[in-house]
Coordinates of N, CA and C in Angstrom, one line a residue:
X1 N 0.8 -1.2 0.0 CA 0.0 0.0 0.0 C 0.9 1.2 0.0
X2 N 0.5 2.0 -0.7 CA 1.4 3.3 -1.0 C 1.1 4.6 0.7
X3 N 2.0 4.6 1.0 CA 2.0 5.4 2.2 C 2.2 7.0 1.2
X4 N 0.8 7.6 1.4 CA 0.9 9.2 1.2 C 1.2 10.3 1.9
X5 N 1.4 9.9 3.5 CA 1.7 10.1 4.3 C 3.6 10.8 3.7
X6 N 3.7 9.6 3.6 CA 5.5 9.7 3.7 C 5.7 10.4 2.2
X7 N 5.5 10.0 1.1 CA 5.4 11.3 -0.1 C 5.4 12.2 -0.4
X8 N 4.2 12.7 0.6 CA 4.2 14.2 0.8 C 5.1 14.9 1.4
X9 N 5.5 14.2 2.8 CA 7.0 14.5 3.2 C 8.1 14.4 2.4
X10 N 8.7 13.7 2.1 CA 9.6 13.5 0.7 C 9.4 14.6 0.4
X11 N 8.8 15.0 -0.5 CA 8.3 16.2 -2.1 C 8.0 17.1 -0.6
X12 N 8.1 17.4 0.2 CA 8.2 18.6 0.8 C 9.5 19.0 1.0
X13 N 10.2 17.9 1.7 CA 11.4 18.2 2.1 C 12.5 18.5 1.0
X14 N 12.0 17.9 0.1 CA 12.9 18.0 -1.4 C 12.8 19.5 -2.1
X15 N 11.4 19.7 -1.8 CA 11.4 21.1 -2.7 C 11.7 22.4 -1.4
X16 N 11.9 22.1 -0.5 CA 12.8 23.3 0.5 C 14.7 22.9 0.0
X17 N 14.6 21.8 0.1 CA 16.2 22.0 -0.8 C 16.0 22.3 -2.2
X18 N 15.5 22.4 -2.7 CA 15.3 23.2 -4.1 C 15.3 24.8 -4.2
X19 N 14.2 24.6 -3.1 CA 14.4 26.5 -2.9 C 15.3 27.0 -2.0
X20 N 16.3 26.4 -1.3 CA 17.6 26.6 -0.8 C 18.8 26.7 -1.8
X21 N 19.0 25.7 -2.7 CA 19.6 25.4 -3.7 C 19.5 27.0 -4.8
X22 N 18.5 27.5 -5.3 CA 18.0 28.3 -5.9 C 18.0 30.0 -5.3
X23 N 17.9 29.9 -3.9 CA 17.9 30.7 -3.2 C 19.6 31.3 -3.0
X24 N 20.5 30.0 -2.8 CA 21.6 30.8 -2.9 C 22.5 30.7 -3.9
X25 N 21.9 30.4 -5.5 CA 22.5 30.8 -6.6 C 22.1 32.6 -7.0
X26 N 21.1 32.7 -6.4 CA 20.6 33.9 -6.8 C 21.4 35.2 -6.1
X27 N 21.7 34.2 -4.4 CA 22.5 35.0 -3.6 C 23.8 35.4 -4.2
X28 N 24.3 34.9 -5.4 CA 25.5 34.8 -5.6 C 25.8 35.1 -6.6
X29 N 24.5 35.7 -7.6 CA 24.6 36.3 -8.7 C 24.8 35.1 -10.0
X30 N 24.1 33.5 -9.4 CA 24.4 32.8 -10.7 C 22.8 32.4 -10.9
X31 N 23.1 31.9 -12.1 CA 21.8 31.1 -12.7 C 20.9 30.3 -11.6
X32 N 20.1 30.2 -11.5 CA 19.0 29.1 -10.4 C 19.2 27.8 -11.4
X33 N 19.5 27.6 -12.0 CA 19.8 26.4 -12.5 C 21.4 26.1 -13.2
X34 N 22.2 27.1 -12.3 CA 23.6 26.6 -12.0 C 24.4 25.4 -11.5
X35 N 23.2 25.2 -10.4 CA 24.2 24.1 -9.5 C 22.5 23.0 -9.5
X36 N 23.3 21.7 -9.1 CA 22.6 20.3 -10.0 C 22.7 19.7 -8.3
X37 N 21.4 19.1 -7.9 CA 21.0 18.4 -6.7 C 21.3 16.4 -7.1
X38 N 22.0 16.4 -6.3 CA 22.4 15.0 -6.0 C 22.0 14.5 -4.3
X39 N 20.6 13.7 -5.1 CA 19.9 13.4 -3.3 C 21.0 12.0 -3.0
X40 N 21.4 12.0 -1.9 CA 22.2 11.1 -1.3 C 21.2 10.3 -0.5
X41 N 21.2 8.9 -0.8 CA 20.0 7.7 -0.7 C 20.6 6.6 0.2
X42 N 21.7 6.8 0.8 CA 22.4 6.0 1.5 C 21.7 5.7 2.8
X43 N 21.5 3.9 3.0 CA 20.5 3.6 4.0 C 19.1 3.7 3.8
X44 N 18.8 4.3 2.8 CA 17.1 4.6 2.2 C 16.7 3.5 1.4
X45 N 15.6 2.9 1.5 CA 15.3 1.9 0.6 C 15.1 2.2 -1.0
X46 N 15.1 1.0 -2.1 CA 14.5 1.6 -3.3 C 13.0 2.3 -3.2
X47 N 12.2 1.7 -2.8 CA 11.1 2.3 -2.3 C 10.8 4.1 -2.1
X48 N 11.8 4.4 -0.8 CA 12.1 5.6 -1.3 C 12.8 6.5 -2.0
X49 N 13.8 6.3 -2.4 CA 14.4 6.6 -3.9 C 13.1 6.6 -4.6
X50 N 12.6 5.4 -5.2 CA 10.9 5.9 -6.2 C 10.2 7.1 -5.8
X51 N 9.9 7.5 -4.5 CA 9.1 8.0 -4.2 C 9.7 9.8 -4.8
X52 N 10.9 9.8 -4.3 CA 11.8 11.1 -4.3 C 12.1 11.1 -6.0
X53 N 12.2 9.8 -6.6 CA 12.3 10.3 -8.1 C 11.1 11.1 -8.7
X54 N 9.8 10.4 -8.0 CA 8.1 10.9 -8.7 C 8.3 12.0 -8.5
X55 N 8.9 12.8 -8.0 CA 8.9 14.4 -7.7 C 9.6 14.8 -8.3
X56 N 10.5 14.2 -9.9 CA 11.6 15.1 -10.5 C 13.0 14.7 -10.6
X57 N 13.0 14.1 -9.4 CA 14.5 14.3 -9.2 C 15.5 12.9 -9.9
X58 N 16.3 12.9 -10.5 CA 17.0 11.8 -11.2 C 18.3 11.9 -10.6
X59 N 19.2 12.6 -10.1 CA 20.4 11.5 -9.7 C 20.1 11.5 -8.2
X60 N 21.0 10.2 -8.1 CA 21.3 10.0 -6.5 C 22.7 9.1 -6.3
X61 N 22.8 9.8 -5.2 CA 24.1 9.0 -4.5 C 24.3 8.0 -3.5
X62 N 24.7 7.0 -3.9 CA 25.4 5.9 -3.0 C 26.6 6.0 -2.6
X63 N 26.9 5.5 -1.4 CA 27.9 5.0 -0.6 C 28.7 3.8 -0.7
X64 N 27.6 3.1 -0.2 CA 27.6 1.5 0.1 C 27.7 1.0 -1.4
X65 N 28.8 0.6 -1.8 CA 28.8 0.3 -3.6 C 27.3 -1.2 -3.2
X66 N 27.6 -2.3 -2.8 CA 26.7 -3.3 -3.2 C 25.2 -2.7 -3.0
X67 N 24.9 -2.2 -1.5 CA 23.5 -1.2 -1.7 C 22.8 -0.7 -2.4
X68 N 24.2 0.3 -3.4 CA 23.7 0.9 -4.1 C 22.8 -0.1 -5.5
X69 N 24.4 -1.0 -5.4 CA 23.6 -2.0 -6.9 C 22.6 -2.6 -6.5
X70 N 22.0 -2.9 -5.4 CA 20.9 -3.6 -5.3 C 19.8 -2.5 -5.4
X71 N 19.9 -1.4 -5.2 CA 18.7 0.0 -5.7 C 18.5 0.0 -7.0
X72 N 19.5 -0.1 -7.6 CA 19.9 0.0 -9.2 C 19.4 -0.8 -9.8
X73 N 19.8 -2.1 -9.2 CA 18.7 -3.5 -9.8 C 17.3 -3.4 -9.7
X74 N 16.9 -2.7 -8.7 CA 15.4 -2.8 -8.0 C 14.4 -1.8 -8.9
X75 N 15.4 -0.7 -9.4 CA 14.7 0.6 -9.8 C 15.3 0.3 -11.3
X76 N 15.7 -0.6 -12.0 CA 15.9 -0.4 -13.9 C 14.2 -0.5 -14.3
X77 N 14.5 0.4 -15.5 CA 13.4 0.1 -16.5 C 11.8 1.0 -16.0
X78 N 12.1 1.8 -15.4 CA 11.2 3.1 -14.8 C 10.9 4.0 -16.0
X79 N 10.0 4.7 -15.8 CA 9.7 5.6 -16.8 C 10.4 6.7 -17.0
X80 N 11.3 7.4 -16.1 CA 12.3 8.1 -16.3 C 13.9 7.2 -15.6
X81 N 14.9 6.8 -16.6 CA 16.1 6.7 -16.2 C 16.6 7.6 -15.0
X82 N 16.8 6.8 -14.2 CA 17.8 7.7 -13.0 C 19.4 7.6 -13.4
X83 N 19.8 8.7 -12.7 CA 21.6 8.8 -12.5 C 22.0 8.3 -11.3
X84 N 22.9 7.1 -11.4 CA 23.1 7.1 -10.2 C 25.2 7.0 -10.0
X85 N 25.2 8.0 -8.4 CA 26.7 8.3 -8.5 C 27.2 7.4 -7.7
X86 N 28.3 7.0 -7.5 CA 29.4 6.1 -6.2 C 29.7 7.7 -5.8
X87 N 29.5 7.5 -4.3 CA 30.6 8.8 -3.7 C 30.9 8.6 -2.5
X88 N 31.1 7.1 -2.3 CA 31.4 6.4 -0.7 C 33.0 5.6 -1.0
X89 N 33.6 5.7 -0.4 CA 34.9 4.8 -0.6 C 35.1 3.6 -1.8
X90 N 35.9 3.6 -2.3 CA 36.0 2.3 -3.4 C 37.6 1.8 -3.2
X91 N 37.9 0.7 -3.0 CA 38.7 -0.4 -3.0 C 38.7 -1.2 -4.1
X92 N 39.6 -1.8 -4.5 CA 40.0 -2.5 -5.8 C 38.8 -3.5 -5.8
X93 N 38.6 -4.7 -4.7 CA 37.9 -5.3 -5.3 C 36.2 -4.9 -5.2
X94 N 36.0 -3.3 -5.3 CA 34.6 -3.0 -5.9 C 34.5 -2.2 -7.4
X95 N 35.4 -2.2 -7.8 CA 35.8 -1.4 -8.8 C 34.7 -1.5 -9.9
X96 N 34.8 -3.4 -10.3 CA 33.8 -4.1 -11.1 C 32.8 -3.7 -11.2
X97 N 31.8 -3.0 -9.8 CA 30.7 -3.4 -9.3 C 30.2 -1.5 -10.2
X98 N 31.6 -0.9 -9.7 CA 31.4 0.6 -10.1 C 31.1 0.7 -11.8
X99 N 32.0 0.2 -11.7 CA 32.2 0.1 -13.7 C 31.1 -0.7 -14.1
X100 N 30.5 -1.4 -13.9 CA 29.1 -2.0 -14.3 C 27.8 -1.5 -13.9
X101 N 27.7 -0.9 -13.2 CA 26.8 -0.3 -12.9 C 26.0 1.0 -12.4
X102 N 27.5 1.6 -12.3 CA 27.0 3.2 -12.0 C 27.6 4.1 -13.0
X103 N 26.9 5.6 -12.9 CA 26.8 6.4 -14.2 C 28.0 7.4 -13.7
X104 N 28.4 7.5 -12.2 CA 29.6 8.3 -12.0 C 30.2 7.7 -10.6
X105 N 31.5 8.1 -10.5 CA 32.0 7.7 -9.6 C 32.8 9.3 -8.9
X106 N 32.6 9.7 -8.0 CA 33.1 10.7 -7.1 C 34.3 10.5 -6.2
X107 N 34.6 9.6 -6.1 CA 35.6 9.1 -5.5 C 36.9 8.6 -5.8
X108 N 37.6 8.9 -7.0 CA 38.9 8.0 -7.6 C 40.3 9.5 -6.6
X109 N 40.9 8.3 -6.2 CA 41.8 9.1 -5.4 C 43.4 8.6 -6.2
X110 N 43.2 7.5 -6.9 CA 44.8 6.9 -7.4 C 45.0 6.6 -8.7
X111 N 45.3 6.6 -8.7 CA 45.8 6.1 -11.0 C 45.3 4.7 -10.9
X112 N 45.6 3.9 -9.6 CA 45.2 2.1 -9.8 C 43.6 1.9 -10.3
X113 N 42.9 2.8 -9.4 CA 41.5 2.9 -9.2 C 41.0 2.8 -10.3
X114 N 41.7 4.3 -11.1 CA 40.8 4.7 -12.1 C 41.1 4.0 -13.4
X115 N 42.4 3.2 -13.0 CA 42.9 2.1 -14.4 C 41.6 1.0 -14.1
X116 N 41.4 0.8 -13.0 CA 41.0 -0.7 -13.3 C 39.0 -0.4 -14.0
X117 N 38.7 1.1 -13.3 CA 37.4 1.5 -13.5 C 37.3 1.4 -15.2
X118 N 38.3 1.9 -15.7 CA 38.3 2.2 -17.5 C 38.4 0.5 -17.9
X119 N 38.9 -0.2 -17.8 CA 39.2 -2.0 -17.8 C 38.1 -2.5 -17.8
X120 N 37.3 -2.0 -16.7 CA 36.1 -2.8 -16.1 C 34.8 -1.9 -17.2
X121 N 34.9 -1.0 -17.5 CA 33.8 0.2 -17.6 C 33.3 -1.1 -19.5
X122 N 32.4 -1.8 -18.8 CA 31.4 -2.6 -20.5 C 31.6 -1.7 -21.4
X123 N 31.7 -2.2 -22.5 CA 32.2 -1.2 -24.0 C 30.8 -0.6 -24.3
X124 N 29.3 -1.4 -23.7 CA 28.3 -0.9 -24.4 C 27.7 -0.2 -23.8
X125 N 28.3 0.6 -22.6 CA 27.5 1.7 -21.7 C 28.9 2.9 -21.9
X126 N 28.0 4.4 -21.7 CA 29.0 5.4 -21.7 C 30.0 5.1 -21.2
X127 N 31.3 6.0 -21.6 CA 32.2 6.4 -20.5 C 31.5 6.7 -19.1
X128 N 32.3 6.5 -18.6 CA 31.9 6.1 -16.7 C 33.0 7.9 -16.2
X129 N 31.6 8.7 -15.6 CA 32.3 10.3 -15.1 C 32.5 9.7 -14.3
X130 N 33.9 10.5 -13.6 CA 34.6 10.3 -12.7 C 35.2 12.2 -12.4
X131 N 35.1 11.9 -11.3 CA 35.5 13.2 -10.3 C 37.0 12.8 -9.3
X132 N 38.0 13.4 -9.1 CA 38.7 13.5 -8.7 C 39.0 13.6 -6.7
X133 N 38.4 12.7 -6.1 CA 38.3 13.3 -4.8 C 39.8 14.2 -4.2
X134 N 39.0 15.5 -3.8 CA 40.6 16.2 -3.3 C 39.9 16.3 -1.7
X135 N 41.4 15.8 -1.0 CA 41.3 16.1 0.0 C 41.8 17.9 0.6
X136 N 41.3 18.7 0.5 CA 41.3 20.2 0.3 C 41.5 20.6 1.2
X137 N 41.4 20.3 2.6 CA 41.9 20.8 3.7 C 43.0 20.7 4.7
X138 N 43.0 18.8 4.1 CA 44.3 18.5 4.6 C 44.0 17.2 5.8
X139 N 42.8 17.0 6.1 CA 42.3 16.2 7.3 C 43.0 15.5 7.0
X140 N 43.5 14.8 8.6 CA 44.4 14.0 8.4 C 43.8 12.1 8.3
X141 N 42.4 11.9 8.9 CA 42.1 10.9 8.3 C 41.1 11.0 7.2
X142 N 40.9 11.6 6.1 CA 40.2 12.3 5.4 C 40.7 11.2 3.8
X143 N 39.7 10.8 3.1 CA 40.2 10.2 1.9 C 41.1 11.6 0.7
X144 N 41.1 10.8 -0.3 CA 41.3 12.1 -1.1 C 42.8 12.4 -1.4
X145 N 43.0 12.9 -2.7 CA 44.5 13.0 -2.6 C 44.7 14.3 -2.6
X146 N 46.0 14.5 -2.3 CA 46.5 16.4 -2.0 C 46.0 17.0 -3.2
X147 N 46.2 18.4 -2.6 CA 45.9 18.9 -3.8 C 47.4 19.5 -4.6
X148 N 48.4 19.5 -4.5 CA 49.4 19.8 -5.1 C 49.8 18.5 -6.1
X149 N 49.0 17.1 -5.6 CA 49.1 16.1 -7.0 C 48.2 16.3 -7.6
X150 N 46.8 17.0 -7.5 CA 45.6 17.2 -8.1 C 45.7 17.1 -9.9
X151 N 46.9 18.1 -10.2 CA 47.4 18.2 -11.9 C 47.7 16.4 -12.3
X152 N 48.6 15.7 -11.9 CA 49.3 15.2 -12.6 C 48.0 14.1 -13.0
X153 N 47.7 13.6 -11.5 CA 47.4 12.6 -11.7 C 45.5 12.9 -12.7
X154 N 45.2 13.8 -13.0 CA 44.1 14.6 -13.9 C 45.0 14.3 -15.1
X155 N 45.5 14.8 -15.4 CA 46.0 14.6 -17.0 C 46.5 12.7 -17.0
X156 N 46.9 12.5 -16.2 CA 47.1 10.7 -16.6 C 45.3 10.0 -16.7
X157 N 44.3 10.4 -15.7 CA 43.5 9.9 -15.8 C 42.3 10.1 -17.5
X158 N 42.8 11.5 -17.4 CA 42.3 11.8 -18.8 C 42.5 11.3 -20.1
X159 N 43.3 10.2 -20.1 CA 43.9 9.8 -21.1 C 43.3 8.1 -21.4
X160 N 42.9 7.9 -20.3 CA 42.5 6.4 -20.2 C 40.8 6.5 -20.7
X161 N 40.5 5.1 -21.8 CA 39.8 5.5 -22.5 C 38.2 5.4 -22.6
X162 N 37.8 4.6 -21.3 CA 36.6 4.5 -20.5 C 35.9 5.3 -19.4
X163 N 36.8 6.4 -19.5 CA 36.4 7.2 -18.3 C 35.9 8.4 -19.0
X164 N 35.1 9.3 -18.2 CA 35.2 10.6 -18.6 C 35.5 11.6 -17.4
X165 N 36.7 12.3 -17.5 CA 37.3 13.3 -16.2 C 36.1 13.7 -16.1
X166 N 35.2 14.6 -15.4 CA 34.4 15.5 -15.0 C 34.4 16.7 -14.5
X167 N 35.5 16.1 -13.1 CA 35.7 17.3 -12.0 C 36.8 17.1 -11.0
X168 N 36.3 17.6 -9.5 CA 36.7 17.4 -8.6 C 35.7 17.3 -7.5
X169 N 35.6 16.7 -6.0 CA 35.0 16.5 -5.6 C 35.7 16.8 -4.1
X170 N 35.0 17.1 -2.9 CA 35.9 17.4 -1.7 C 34.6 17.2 -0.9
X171 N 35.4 16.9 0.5 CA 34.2 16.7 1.9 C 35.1 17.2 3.1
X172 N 34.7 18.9 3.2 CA 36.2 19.2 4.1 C 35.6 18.9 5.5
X173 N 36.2 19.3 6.6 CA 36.1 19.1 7.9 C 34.8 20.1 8.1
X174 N 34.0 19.6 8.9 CA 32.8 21.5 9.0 C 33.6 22.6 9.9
X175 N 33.2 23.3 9.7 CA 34.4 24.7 9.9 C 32.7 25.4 10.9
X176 N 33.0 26.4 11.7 CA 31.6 27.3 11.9 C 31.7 29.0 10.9
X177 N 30.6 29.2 10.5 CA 30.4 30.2 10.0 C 30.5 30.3 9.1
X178 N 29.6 30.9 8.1 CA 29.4 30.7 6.6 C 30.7 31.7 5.9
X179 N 31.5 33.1 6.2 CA 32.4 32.7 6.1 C 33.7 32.0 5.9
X180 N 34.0 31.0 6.8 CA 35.0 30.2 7.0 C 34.4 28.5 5.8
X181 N 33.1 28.8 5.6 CA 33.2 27.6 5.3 C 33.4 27.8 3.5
X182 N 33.1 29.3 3.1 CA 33.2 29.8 1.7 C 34.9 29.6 1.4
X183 N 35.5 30.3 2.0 CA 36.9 29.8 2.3 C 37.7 28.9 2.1
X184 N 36.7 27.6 2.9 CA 37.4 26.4 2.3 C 37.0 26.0 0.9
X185 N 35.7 25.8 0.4 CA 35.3 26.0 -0.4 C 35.6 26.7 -1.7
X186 N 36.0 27.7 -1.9 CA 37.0 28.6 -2.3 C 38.5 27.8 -3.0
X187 N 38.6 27.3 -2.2 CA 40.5 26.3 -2.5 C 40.0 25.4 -3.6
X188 N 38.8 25.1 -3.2 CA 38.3 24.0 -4.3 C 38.1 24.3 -5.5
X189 N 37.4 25.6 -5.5 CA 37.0 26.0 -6.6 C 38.4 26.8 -7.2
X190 N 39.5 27.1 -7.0 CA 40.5 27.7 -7.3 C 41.4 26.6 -7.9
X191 N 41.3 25.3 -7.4 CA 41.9 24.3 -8.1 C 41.1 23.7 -8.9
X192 N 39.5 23.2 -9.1 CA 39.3 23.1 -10.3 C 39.5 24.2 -11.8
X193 N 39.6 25.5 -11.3 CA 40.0 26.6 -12.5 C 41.5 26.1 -12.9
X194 N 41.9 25.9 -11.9 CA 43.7 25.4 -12.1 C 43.5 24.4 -13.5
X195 N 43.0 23.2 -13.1 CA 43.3 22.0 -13.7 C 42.4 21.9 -15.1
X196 N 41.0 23.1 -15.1 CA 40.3 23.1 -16.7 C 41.3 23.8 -17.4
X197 N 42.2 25.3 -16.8 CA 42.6 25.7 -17.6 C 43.8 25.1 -17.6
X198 N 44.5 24.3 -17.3 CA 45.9 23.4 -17.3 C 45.7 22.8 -18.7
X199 N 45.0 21.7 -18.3 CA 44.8 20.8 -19.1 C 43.4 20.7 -20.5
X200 N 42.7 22.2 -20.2 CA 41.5 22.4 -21.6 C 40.8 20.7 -21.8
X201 N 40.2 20.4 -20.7 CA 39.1 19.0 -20.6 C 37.5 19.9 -21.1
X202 N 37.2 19.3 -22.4 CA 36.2 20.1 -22.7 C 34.8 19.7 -21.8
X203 N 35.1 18.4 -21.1 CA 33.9 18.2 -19.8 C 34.1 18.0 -18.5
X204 N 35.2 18.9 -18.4 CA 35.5 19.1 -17.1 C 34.7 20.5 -16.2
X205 N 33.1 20.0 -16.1 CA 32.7 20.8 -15.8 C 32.1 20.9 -14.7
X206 N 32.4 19.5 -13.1 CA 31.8 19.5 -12.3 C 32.5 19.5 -11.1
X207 N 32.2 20.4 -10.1 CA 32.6 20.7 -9.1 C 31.7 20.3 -7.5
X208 N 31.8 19.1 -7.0 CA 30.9 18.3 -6.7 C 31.3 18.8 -4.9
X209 N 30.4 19.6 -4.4 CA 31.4 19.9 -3.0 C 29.7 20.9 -2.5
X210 N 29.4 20.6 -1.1 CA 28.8 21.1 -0.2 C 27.5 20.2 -0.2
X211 N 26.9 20.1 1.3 CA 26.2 19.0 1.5 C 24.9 19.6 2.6
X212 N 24.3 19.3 3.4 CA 22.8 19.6 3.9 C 23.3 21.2 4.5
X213 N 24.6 21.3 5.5 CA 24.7 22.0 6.7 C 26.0 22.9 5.3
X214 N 26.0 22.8 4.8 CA 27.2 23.8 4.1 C 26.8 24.4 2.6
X215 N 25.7 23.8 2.1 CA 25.5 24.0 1.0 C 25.7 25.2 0.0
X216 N 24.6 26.4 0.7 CA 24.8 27.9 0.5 C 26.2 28.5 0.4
X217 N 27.1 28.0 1.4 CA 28.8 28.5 0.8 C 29.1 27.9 0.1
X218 N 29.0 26.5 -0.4 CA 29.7 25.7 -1.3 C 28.9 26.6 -2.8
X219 N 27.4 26.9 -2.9 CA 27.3 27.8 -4.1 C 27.9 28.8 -4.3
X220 N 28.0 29.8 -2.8 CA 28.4 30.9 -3.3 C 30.2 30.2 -3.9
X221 N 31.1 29.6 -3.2 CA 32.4 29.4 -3.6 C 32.2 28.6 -5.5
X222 N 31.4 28.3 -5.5 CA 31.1 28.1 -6.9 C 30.8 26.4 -7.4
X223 N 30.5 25.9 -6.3 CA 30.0 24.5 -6.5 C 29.0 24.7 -7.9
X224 N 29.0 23.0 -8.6 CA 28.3 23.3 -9.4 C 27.2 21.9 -9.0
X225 N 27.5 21.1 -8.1 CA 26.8 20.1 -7.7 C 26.4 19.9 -6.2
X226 N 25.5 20.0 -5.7 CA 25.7 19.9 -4.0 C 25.2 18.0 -3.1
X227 N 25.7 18.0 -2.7 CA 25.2 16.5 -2.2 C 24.4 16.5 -1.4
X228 N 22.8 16.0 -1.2 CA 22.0 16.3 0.3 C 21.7 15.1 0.8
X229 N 21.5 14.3 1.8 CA 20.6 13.4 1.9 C 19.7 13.6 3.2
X230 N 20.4 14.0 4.0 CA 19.5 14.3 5.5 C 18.7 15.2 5.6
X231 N 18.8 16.3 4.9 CA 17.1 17.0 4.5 C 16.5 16.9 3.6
X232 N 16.7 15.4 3.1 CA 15.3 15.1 1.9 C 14.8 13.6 2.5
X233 N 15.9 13.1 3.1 CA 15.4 11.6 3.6 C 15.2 12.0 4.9
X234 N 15.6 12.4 5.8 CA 15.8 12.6 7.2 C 17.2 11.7 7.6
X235 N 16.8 11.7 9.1 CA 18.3 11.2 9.4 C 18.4 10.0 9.5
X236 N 19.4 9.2 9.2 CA 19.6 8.2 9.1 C 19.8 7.0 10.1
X237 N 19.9 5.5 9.9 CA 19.1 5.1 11.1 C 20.8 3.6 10.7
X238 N 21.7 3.9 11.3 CA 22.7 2.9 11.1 C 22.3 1.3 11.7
X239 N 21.6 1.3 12.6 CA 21.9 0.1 13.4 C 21.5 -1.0 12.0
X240 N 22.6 -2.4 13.1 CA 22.3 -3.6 11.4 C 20.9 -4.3 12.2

């Protein structure tokens, strides 16, 4: 039985991050349809994912690589195709699971990764986008590679023939204050300018950085993608 109850919550909560989203491109003097919502579905059933797609919305993010493939499996063949991203840790032996199945990956930190991603990526589905995770602040248990390797290892990945570069991607420490957090934010956006105009990637156009509590600086610093999951699903419920 279809709970309308929970629906309407969904498509409520979704369209206040819409008009947050919107609210501070306008703050910022860019387009309202500058920056691109990526609902983060991690721990959410496919069930809800359906619910949040009937309202519009087509990409979403996984964590959990097998999770996600089992959403993926659950939701093919819908009346609107979803996007769906990896932006949770990847290890060699999930690589397969990446490259078969999902439409981006946010997470490639090493040249091993993103060889085996292009190897694995089926000849009969797109190039598989990939984002560059930078670790931007420096955290010291934080994934992500420096940003002073950010160049090299972008022009080697650019070259392999299953992939498509896209961007860069960051998850910095939360900082207080919406200046401090534009700031960090800011480094990001100063190093993806670095590496479009380094290397001229004609789809190097996504800057995947700010999430529920940071979002508004990550637009104004010039995010072009924001990540949400806890004010569209609510909070999440880990226990196994």
């Amino acid at each position: 039985m279809k709970n309308t109850d929970t629906d309407t919550q969904l498509r409520d909560k979704l369209r206040v991050v819409q008009a947050r989203i919107a609210a501070a491109c306008v703050a910022s003097g860019r387009s309202v349809d500058a920056v691109q919502l990526l609902a983060v579905s991690k721990t959410f059933s496919a069930d809800d994912v359906r619910q949040v797609a009937a309202c519009g919305q087509r990409d979403f993010g996984e964590n959990y690589i097998q999770e996600g493939v089992d959403k993926i499996t659950a939701l093919q063949g819908g009346a609107h195709p979803l996007v769906w991203h990896c932006i949770g840790p990847m290890q060699s032996n999930k690589t397969k699971l990446v490259a078969e199945h999902f439409d981006w990956a946010h997470t490639v930190d090493r040249l091993k990764i993103a060889q085996r991603l292009s190897d694995q990526r089926p000849a009969h589905l797109a190039p598989l986008n990939v984002c560059l995770q930078v670790n931007i602040d420096g955290g010291e248990t934080k994934s992500g590679i420096a940003p002073a390797d950010v160049l090299a290892l972008a022009a080697e990945i650019a070259n392999l023939p299953r992939l498509a570069l896209r961007g860069l991607m960051t998850i910095p420490d939360p900082v207080d204050g919406f200046d401090a957090q534009v700031t960090v934010h800011a480094k990001a956006r100063a190093l993806f300018d670095d590496v479009k105009a380094t290397l001229n990637l004609p789809q190097f156009d996504t800057l995947s950085m700010g999430m529920t509590g940071d979002l508004e600086a990550a637009v104004q610093a010039g995010s072009t993608m924001v990540r949400v999951g806890t004010a569209i699903f609510g909070g999440r419920n880990y226990a196994a």
